[in-house]
XYZ file of C-alpha atoms in Angstrom:
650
model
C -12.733 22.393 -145.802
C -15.048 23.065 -148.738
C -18.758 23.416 -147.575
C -21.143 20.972 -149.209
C -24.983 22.133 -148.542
C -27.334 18.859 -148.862
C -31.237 18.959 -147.531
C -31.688 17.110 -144.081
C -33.820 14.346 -145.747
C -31.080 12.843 -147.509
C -28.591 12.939 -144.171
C -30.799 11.351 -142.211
C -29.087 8.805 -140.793
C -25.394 9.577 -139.963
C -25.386 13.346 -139.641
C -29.004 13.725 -137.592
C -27.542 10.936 -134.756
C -23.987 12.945 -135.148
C -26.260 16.115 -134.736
C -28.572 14.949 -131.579
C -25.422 13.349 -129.909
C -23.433 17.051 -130.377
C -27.029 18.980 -129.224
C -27.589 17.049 -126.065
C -23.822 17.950 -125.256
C -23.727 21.201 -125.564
C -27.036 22.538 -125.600
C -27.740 23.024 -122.082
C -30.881 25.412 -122.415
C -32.820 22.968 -124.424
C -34.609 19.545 -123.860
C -34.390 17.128 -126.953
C -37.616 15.717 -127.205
C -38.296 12.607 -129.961
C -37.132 13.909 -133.613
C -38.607 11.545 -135.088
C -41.897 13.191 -136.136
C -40.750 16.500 -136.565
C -37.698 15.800 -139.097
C -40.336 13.570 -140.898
C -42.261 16.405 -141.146
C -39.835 18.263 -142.570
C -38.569 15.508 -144.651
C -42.307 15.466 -146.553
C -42.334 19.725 -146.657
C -38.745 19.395 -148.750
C -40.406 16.906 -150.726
C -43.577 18.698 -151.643
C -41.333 22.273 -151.953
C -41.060 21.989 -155.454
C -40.540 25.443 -155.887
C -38.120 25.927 -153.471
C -34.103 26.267 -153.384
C -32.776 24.240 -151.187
C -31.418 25.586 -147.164
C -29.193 28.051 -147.125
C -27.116 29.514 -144.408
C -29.438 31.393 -141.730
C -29.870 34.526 -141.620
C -28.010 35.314 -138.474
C -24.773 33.636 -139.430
C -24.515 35.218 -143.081
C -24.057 38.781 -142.372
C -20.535 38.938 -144.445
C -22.016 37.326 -147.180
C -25.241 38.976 -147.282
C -22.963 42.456 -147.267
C -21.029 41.400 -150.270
C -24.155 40.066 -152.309
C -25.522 43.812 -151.039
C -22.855 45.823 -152.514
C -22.863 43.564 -155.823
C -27.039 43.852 -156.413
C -26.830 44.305 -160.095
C -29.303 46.933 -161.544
C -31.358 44.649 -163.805
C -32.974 43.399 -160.258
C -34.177 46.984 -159.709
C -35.386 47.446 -163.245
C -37.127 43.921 -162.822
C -39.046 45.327 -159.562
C -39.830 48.417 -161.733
C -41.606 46.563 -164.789
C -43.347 44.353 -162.681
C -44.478 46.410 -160.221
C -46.591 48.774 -163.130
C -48.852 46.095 -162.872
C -49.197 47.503 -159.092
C -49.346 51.057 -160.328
C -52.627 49.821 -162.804
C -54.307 48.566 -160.341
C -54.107 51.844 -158.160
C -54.660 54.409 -161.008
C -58.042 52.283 -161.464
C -59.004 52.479 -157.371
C -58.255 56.002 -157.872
C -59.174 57.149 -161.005
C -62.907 55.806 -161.257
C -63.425 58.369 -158.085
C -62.525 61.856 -159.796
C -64.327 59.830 -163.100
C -67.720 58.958 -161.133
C -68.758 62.470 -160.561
C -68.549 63.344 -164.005
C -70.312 60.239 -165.729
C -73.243 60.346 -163.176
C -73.764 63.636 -165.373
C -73.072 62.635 -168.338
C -74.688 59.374 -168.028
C -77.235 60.239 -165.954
C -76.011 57.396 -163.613
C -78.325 55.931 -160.938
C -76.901 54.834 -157.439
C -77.260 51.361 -158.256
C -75.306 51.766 -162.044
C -72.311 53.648 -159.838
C -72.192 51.108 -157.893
C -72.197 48.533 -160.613
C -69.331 50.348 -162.139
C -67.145 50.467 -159.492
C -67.559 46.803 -158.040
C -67.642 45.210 -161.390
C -64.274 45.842 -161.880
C -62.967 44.263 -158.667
C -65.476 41.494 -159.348
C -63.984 40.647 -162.533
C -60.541 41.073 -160.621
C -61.691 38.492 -158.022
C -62.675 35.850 -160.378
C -59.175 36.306 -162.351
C -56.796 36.387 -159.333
C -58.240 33.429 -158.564
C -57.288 31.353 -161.411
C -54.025 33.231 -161.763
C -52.445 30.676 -160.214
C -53.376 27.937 -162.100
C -52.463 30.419 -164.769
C -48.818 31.158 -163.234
C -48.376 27.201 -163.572
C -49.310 26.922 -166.942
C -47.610 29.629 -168.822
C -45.114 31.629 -166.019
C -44.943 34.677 -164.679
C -43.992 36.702 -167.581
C -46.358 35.296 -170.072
C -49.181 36.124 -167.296
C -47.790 39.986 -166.935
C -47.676 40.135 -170.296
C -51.753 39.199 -170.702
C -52.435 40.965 -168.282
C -50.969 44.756 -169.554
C -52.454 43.423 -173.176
C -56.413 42.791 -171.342
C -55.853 46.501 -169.219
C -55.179 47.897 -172.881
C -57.803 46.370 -174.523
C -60.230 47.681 -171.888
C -58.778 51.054 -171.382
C -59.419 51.528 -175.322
C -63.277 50.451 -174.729
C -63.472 52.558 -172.033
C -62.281 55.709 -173.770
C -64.440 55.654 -176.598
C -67.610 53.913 -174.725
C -70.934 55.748 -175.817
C -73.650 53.904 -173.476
C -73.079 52.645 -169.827
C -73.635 48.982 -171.418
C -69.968 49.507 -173.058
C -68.420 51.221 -169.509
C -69.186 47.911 -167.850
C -67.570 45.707 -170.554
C -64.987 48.291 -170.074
C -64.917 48.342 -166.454
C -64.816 44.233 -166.582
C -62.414 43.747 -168.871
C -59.895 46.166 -166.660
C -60.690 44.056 -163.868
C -59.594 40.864 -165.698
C -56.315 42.257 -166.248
C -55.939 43.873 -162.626
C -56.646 40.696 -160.952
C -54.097 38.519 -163.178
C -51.529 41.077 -162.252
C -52.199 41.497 -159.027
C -51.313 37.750 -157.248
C -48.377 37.384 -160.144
C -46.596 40.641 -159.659
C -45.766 39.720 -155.854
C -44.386 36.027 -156.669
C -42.596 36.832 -159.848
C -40.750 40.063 -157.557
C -40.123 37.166 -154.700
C -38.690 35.168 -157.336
C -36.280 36.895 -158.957
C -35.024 38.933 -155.879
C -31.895 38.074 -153.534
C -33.278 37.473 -150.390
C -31.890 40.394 -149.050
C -34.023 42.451 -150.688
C -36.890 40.415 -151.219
C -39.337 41.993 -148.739
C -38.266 45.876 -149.481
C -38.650 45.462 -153.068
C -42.274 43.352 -153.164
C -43.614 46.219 -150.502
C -42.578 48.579 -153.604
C -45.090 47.198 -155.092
C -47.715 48.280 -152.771
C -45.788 52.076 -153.159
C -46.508 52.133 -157.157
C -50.270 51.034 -155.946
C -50.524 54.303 -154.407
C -48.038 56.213 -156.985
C -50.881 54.945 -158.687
C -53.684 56.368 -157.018
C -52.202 59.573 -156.134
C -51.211 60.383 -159.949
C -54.921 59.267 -161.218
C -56.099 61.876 -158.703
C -53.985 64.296 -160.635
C -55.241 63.209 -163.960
C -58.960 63.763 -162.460
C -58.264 67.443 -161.200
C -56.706 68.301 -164.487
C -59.632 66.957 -166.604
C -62.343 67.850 -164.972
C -62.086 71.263 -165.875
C -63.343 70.376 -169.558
C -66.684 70.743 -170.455
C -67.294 67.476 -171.925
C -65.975 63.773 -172.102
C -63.491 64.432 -169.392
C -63.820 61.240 -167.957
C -63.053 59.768 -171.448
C -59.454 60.872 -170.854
C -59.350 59.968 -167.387
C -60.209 56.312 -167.812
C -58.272 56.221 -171.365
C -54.875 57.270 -170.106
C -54.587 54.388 -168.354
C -53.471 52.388 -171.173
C -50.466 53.944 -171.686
C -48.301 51.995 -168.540
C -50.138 49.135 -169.723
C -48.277 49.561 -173.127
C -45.144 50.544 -171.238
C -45.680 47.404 -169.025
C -46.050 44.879 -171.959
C -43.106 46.103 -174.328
C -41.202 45.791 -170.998
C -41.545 42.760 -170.468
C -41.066 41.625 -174.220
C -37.690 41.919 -173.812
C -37.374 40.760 -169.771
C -36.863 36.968 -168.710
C -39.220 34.523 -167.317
C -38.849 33.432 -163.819
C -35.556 30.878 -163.386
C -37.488 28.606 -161.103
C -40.496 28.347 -163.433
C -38.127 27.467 -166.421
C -36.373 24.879 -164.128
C -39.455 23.347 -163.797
C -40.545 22.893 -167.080
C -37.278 21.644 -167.855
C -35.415 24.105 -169.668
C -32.848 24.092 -167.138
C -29.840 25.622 -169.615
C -32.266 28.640 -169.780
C -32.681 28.550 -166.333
C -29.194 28.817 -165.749
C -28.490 32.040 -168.312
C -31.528 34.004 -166.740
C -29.939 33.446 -163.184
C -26.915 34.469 -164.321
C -28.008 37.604 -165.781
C -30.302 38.237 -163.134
C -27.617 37.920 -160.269
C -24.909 39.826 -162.443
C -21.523 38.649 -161.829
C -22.261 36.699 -159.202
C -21.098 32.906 -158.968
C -24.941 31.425 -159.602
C -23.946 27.525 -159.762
C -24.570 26.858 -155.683
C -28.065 28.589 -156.528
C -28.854 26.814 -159.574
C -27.799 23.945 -158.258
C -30.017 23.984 -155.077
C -33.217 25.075 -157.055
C -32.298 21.899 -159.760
C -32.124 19.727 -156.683
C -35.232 20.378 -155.399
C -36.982 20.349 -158.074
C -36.064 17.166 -158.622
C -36.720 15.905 -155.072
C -40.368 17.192 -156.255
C -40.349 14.918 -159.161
C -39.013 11.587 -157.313
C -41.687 12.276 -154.566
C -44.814 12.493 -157.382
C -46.591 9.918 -155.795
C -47.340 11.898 -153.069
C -48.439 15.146 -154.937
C -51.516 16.308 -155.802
C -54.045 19.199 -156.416
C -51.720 22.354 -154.550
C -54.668 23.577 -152.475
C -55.323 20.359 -150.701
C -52.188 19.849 -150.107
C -51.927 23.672 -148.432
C -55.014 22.645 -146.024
C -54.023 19.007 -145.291
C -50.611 20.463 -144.150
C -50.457 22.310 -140.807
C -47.683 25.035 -141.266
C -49.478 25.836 -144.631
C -52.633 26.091 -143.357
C -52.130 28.464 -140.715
C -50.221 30.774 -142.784
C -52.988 30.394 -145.338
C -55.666 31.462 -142.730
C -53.075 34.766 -141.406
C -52.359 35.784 -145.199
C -56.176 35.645 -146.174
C -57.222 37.074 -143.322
C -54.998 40.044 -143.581
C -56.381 41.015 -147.215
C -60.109 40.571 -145.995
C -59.331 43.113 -142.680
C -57.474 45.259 -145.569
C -60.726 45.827 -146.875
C -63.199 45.604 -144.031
C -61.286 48.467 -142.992
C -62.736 50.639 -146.180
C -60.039 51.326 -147.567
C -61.515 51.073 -150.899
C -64.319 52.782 -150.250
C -61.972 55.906 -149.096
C -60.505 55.741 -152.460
C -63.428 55.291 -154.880
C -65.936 57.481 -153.622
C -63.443 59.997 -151.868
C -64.593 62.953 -153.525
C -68.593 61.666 -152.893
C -67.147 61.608 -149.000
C -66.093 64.552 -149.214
C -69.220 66.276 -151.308
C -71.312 64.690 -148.545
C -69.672 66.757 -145.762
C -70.353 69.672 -147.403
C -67.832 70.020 -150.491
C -69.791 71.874 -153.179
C -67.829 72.245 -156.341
C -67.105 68.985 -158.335
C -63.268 70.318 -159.208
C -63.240 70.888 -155.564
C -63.794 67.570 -154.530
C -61.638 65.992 -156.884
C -58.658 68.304 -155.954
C -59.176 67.455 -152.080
C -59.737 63.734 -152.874
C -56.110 64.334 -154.880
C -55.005 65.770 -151.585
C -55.488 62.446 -149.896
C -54.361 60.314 -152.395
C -50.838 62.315 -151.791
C -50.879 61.567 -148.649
C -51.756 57.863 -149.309
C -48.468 57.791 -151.583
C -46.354 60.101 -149.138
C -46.711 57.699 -146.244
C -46.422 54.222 -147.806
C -42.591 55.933 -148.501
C -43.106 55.912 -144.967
C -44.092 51.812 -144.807
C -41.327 51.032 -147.663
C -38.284 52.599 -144.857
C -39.939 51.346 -142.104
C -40.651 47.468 -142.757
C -36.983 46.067 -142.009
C -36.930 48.676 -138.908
C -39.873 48.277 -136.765
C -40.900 44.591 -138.390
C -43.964 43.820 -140.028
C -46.332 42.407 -136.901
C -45.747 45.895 -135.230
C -46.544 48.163 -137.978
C -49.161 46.287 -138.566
C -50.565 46.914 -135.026
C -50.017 50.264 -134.767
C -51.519 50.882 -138.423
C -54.843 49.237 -137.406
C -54.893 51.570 -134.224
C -54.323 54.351 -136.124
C -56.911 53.550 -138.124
C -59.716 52.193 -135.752
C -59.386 55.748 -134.467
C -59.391 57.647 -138.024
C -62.025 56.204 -138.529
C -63.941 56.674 -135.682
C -62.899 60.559 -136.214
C -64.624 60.346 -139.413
C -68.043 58.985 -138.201
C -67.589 61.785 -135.446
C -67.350 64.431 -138.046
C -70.624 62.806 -139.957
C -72.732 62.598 -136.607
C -71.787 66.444 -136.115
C -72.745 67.063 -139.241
C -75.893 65.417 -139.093
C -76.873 66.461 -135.357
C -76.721 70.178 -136.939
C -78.148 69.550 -140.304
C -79.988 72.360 -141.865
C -83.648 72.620 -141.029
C -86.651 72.042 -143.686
C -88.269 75.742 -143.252
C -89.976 76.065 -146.653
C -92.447 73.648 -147.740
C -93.735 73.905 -151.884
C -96.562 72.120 -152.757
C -96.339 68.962 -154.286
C -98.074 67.808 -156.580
C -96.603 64.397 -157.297
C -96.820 63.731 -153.128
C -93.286 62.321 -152.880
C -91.423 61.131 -149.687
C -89.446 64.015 -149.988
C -92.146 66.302 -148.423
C -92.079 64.041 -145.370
C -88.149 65.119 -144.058
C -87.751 67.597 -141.967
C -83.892 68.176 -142.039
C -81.382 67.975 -144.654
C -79.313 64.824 -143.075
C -82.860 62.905 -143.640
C -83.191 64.464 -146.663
C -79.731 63.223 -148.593
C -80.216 59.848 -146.867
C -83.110 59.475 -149.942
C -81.546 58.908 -153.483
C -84.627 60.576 -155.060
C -84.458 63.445 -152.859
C -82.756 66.892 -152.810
C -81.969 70.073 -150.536
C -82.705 73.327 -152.094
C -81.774 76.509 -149.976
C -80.484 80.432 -149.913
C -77.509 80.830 -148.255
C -76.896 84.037 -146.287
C -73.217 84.117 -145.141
C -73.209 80.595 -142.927
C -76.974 80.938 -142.518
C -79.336 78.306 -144.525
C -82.635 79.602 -145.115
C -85.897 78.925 -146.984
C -85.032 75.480 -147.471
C -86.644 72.432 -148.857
C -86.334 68.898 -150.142
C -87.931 67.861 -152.810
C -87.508 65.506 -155.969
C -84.292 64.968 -157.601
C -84.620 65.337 -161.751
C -84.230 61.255 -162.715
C -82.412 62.865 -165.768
C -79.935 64.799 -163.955
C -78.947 64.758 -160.254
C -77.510 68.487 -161.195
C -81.145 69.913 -160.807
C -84.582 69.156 -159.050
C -87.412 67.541 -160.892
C -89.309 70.837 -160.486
C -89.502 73.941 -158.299
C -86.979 77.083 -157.561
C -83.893 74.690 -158.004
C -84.947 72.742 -161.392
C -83.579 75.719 -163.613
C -81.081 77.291 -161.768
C -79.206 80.392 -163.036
C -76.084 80.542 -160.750
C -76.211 84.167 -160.605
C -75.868 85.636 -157.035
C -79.399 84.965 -154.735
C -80.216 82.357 -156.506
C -81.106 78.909 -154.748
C -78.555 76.095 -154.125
C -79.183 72.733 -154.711
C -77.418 70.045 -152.822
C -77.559 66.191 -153.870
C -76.058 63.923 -151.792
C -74.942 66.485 -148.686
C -75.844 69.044 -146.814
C -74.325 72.470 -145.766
C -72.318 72.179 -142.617
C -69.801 74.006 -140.912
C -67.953 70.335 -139.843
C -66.401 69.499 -143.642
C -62.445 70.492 -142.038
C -63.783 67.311 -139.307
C -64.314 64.898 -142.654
C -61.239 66.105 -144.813
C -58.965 65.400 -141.380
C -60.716 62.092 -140.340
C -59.270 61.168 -144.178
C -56.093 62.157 -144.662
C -55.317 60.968 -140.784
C -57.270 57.385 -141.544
C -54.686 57.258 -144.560
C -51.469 58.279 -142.731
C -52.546 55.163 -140.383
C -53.604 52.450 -142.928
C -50.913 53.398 -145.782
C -47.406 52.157 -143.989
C -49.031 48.967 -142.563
C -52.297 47.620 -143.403
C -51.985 49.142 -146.945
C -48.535 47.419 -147.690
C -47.884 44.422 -145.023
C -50.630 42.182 -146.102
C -49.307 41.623 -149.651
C -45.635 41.732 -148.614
C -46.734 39.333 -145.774
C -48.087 36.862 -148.155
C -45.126 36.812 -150.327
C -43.221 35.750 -146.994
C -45.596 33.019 -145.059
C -45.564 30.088 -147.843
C -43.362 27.429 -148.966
C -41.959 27.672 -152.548
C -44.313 25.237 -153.716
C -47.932 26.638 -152.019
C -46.509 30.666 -152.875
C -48.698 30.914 -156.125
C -51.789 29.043 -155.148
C -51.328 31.112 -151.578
C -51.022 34.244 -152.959
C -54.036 33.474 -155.558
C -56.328 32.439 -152.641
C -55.157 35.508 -150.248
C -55.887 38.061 -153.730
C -58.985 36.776 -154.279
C -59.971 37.273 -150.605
C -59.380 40.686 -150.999
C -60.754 41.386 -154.244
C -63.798 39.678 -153.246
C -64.312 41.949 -149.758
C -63.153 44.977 -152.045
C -66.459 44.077 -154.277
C -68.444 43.458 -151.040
C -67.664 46.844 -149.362
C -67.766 49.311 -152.405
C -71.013 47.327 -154.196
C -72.483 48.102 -150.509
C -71.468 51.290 -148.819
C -73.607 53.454 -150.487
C -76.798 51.372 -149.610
C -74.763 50.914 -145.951
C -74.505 54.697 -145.671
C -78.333 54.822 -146.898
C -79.494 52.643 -143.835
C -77.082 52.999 -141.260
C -76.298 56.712 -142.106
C -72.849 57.522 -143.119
C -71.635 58.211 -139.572
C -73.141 54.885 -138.762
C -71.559 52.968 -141.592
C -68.011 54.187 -140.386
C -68.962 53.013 -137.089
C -69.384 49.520 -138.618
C -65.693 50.352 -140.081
C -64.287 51.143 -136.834
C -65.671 47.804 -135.103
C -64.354 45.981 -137.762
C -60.937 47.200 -137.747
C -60.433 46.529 -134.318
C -61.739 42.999 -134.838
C -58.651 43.241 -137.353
C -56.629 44.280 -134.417
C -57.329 41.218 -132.195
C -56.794 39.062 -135.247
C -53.110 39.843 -135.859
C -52.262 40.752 -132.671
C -53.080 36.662 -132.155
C -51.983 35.376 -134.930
C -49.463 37.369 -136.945
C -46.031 35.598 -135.960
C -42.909 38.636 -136.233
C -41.021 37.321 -139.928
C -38.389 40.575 -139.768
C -34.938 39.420 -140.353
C -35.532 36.031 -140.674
C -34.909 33.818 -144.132
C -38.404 32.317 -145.960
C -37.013 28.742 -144.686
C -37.343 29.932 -141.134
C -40.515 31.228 -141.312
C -42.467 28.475 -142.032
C -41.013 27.205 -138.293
C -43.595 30.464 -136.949
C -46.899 28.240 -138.251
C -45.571 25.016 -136.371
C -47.919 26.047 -133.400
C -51.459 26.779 -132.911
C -52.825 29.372 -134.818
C -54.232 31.677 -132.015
C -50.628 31.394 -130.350
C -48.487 32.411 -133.770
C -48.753 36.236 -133.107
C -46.955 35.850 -129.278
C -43.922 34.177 -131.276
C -40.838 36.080 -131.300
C -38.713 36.564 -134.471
C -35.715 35.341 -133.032
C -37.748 31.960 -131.829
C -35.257 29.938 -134.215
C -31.674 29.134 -132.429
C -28.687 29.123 -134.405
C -25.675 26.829 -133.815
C -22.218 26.469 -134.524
C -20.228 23.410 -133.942
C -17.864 23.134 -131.438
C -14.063 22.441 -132.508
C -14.427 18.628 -131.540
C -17.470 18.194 -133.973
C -16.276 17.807 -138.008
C -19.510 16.667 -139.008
C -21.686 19.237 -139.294
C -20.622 22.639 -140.003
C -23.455 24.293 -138.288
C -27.787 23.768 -137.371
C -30.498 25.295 -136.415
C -33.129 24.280 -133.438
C -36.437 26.020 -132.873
C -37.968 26.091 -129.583
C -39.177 22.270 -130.081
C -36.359 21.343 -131.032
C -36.433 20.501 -134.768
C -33.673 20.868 -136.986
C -34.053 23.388 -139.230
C -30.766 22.883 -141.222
C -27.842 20.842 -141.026
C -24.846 21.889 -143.568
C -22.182 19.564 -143.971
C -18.559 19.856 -144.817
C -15.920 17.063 -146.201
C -12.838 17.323 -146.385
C -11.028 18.075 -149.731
C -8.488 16.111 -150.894
């Protein structure tokens, strides 16, 4: 018997009746309810896959052959993940690097609150509006040809940031970064999908998410190390930056495009070498073969095509999963994650940090631990499944960050008195405070004070210099000395004796967020689509989050102004366990199971998708009076999943 795959629309007739007659049999445990509508349904979704191969054998009745294509993974897949996957390692030297980079320019610069914030959020503004059309992008030109313009824009604007003399240039620097990050960032998941065996596909696109915070954690490094130069340090910070972006894009000079793109735009005989090279010495013709297929099915059923996106929301299944990816990335960053990592050496200056180097070396601190435990997401996603560590990732973090707020309301309940009042003669608001929380909470305001051991004394607020938030605009702290019993000035925080409360509320809030919430939602989105909606889905779900990533950092420091900063990760904490409700509702359990099945999770409702089970799809076999069909699947409705047929040879 030689097994002969074909898709269930074009065995509709024989085979389905064989298959109902053989199910209502043997299958005691279910109720066949009309087909009809359901394999129509699926007969239009293997129409529209275009991108799709065709069914292959589940999941749960593979094991031997998923073993051997295991111990045959040639390297070339690994070194594929690596290349593409810089692009992930970009975009988190970036997140991290502008933190360490901030405290110097605002210096250097003489950079208001409003112009830091600018800097930061134009970046992920820019990244927004590029993610966004990456997929029309992906479409037009592939995968590669997308990585590729994306490491040449983050070189281009790593160069203009490096050498930028005015803060006009660091936002055209800034910007053009962003363009690059964005592009990369919805194409590095779906070309990794693409090109992986299945059995690796999820481990491999959540390495991704680790070079993100490989990323982060070495930009942290870079920070430390230059800040101890006098000048320009943040020239090299920012600079460096180009140099995976060259190592990206001679990379991928010599890599392949994507097999199913090429198949697609008709160059099926280099379609067929890339597979083979990519799958090693594998036997790539039942693969090729499938993906040809459908394709094709895609191009017979034109008439019924049309703009991707409307056909995503006109089609249930897509829909939902639409709705559960996008939401994921906006929860991602409602939980501040981003704000953590760009201003984490502010955070940590505001609870009481004094020295910049300081700051930056405890902000490197938590970007270590950031890395440390996404190793930690990366062994645990095909162990504990990606709805649980979801769960227990927002709950970790809910309470992280309620720890944090805690350790800014102590802070501010036992803020430093104002005891010493100058006179001034510009009548400022600054006279008005009468503590040092109120105080900080005024961008044009500073706290000047003698320290005796732990004891504050003769202290004061009073202007900050507009030229430099280093000094005061006049007084005892406008030309400080630094020798011993001289005055310290502190711009935006206050002495306490509650700092340790801060620097554990972060490095907890990461060990929480960095193995789910900082991983699962982009592996999850590389999981929940059809072939054919995967690049407009995982444009629309990137732009979601690069659009809440510009809406929380452009924000928290005028949040932190208004609602304090223990307030403002209040409002973080209420969000994140609005998070929590969301996906314990709607986030369906996708371990284990092949992307063909999943798509079966989104059939229902979408406040009922997060109660389904993962093993909610029932396997088959025939029994040894059936010859038709080899073997099926039935989901708790009762839709075929898959029918495989086998002839006879000879």
């Amino acid at each position: 018997m030689i097994p002969q795959r074909l898709p269930v629309r074009r065995r509709r007739n024989g085979v389905q009746q064989s298959f109902r007659s053989f199910l209502a049999g043997s299958l005691n445990d279910h109720t066949l309810k009309p087909m009809s509508d359901r394999t129509g349904s699926r007969r239009q979704k293997a129409a529209d896959d275009g991108e799709r191969s065709l069914i292959g054998p589940p999941s749960g009745h593979a094991g031997d052959s998923l073993r051997d294509r295991d111990a045959s993974t040639p390297f070339f897949v690994y070194l594929l993940a690596f290349f593409s996957a810089l692009g992930g390692f970009l975009f988190g030297y970036d997140t991290g690097v502008v933190s360490g980079a901030m405290l110097l320019l605002k210096k250097e610069m003489h950079l208001s609150a409003l112009w830091q914030e600018l800097l930061v959020s134009s970046t992920v503004g820019a990244a927004a509006l590029s993610a966004l059309s990456g997929g029309f992008l992906n479409g037009w030109l592939g995968r590669r040809v997308c990585i590729l313009i994306a490491s040449f824009i983050f070189c281009g604007g790593g160069i203009v940031l490096s050498v930028a003399q005015s803060k006009v240039v660091l936002l055209v620097g800034r910007i053009t970064v962003g363009l690059g990050i964005g592009i990369a960032s919805m194409t590095v998941p779906v070309y990794i999908a693409e090109v992986s065996p299945p059995h690796l596909r999820g481990q491999l696109v959540t390495i991704n998410s680790l070079f993100i915070t490989g990323g982060q954690f070495i930009a942290s490094v870079v920070d430390g190390a230059f800040s101890y130069l006098s000048h320009d340090g943040w020239r090299y910070m920012l600079g460096l930056s180009v140099l995976p972006a060259v190592l990206q894009f001679f990379g991928f000079i010599f890599l392949p495009e994507s097999p199913r793109w090429l198949l697609q735009k008709g160059r099926s005989q280099e379609a067929r070498q890339v597979l083979g090279r990519i799958r090693g010495k594998q036997n790539v013709e039942e693969e090729y073969d499938t993906i040809r297929a459908s394709i094709e099915e895609e191009e017979n059923d034109a008439g019924s095509g049309g703009v991707v996106i409307l056909r995503i929301l006109s089609y249930g299944p897509t829909r939902r999963a639409l709705i559960v990816g996008c939401g994921l990335q906006m929860f991602q960053q409602l939980s501040g994650i981003n704000t953590v990592m760009y201003y984490s050496a502010t955070i940590l200056q505001m609870a009481g940090v004094r020295e910049d180097k300081q700051a930056i070396w405890l902000a490197a601190a938590t970007s270590a631990t950031n890395f440390v435990f996404t190793l930690v997401g990366v062994w645990l996603v095909e162990k504990v499944g990606r709805r649980k560590l979801t769960l227990g990732s927002l709950l970790g973090t809910g309470l992280s960050l309620t720890l944090l707020a805690v350790g800014f309301l102590l802070s501010a309940q036992n803020s430093p008195p104002v005891t010493f009042h100058p006179v001034d003669f510009h009548n400022s608001t600054c006279r008005f405070y009468g503590s040092c929380d109120l105080c900080m909470l005024d961008p044009d305001c500073g706290f000047c004070y003698l320290e005796n051991n732990a004891s504050v004394f003769d202290s004061s607020c009073v202007p900050v210099n507009p030229a430099s938030t280093d000094n005061a605009a006049w007084g005892r702290c406008s030309n400080r000395t630094g020798e011993t019993g001289s005055p310290y000035w502190a711009y935006n925080y206050c002495p306490t004796s509650y700092s340790w409360v801060v620097l554990l509320g972060l490095i907890l809030y990461l060990a929480s967020f960095a193995p789910g919430m900082g991983t699962m939602p982009w592996t999850v989105n590389s999981e929940i689509y059809p072939l054919w909606a995967r690049s407009t889905g995982n444009a629309c779900s990137a732009g979601v989050n690069w659009i809440f990533n510009v809406l929380v950092s452009l924000t928290f420091l005028h949040v932190a102004e208004y609602l304090t900063y223990y307030g403002a990760f209040f409002l973080y904490a209420g969000l994140v366990v609005l998070g929590l409700l969301f996906v314990l509702c709607c986030l369906p359990e996708t371990k284990g199971l092949q992307l063909e099945d999943i798509e079966n999770l989104f059939t229902r409702q979408l406040c009922s998708c997060g109660g389904l089970p993962a093993n909610d799809v029932h396997y088959i076999r025939q029994s040894s009076d059936f010859s038709p069909a080899h073997y099926g699947a039935v989901d708790s409705d009762c839709a075929i999943a898959y029918i495989t047929v086998s002839t006879a040879s000879g």
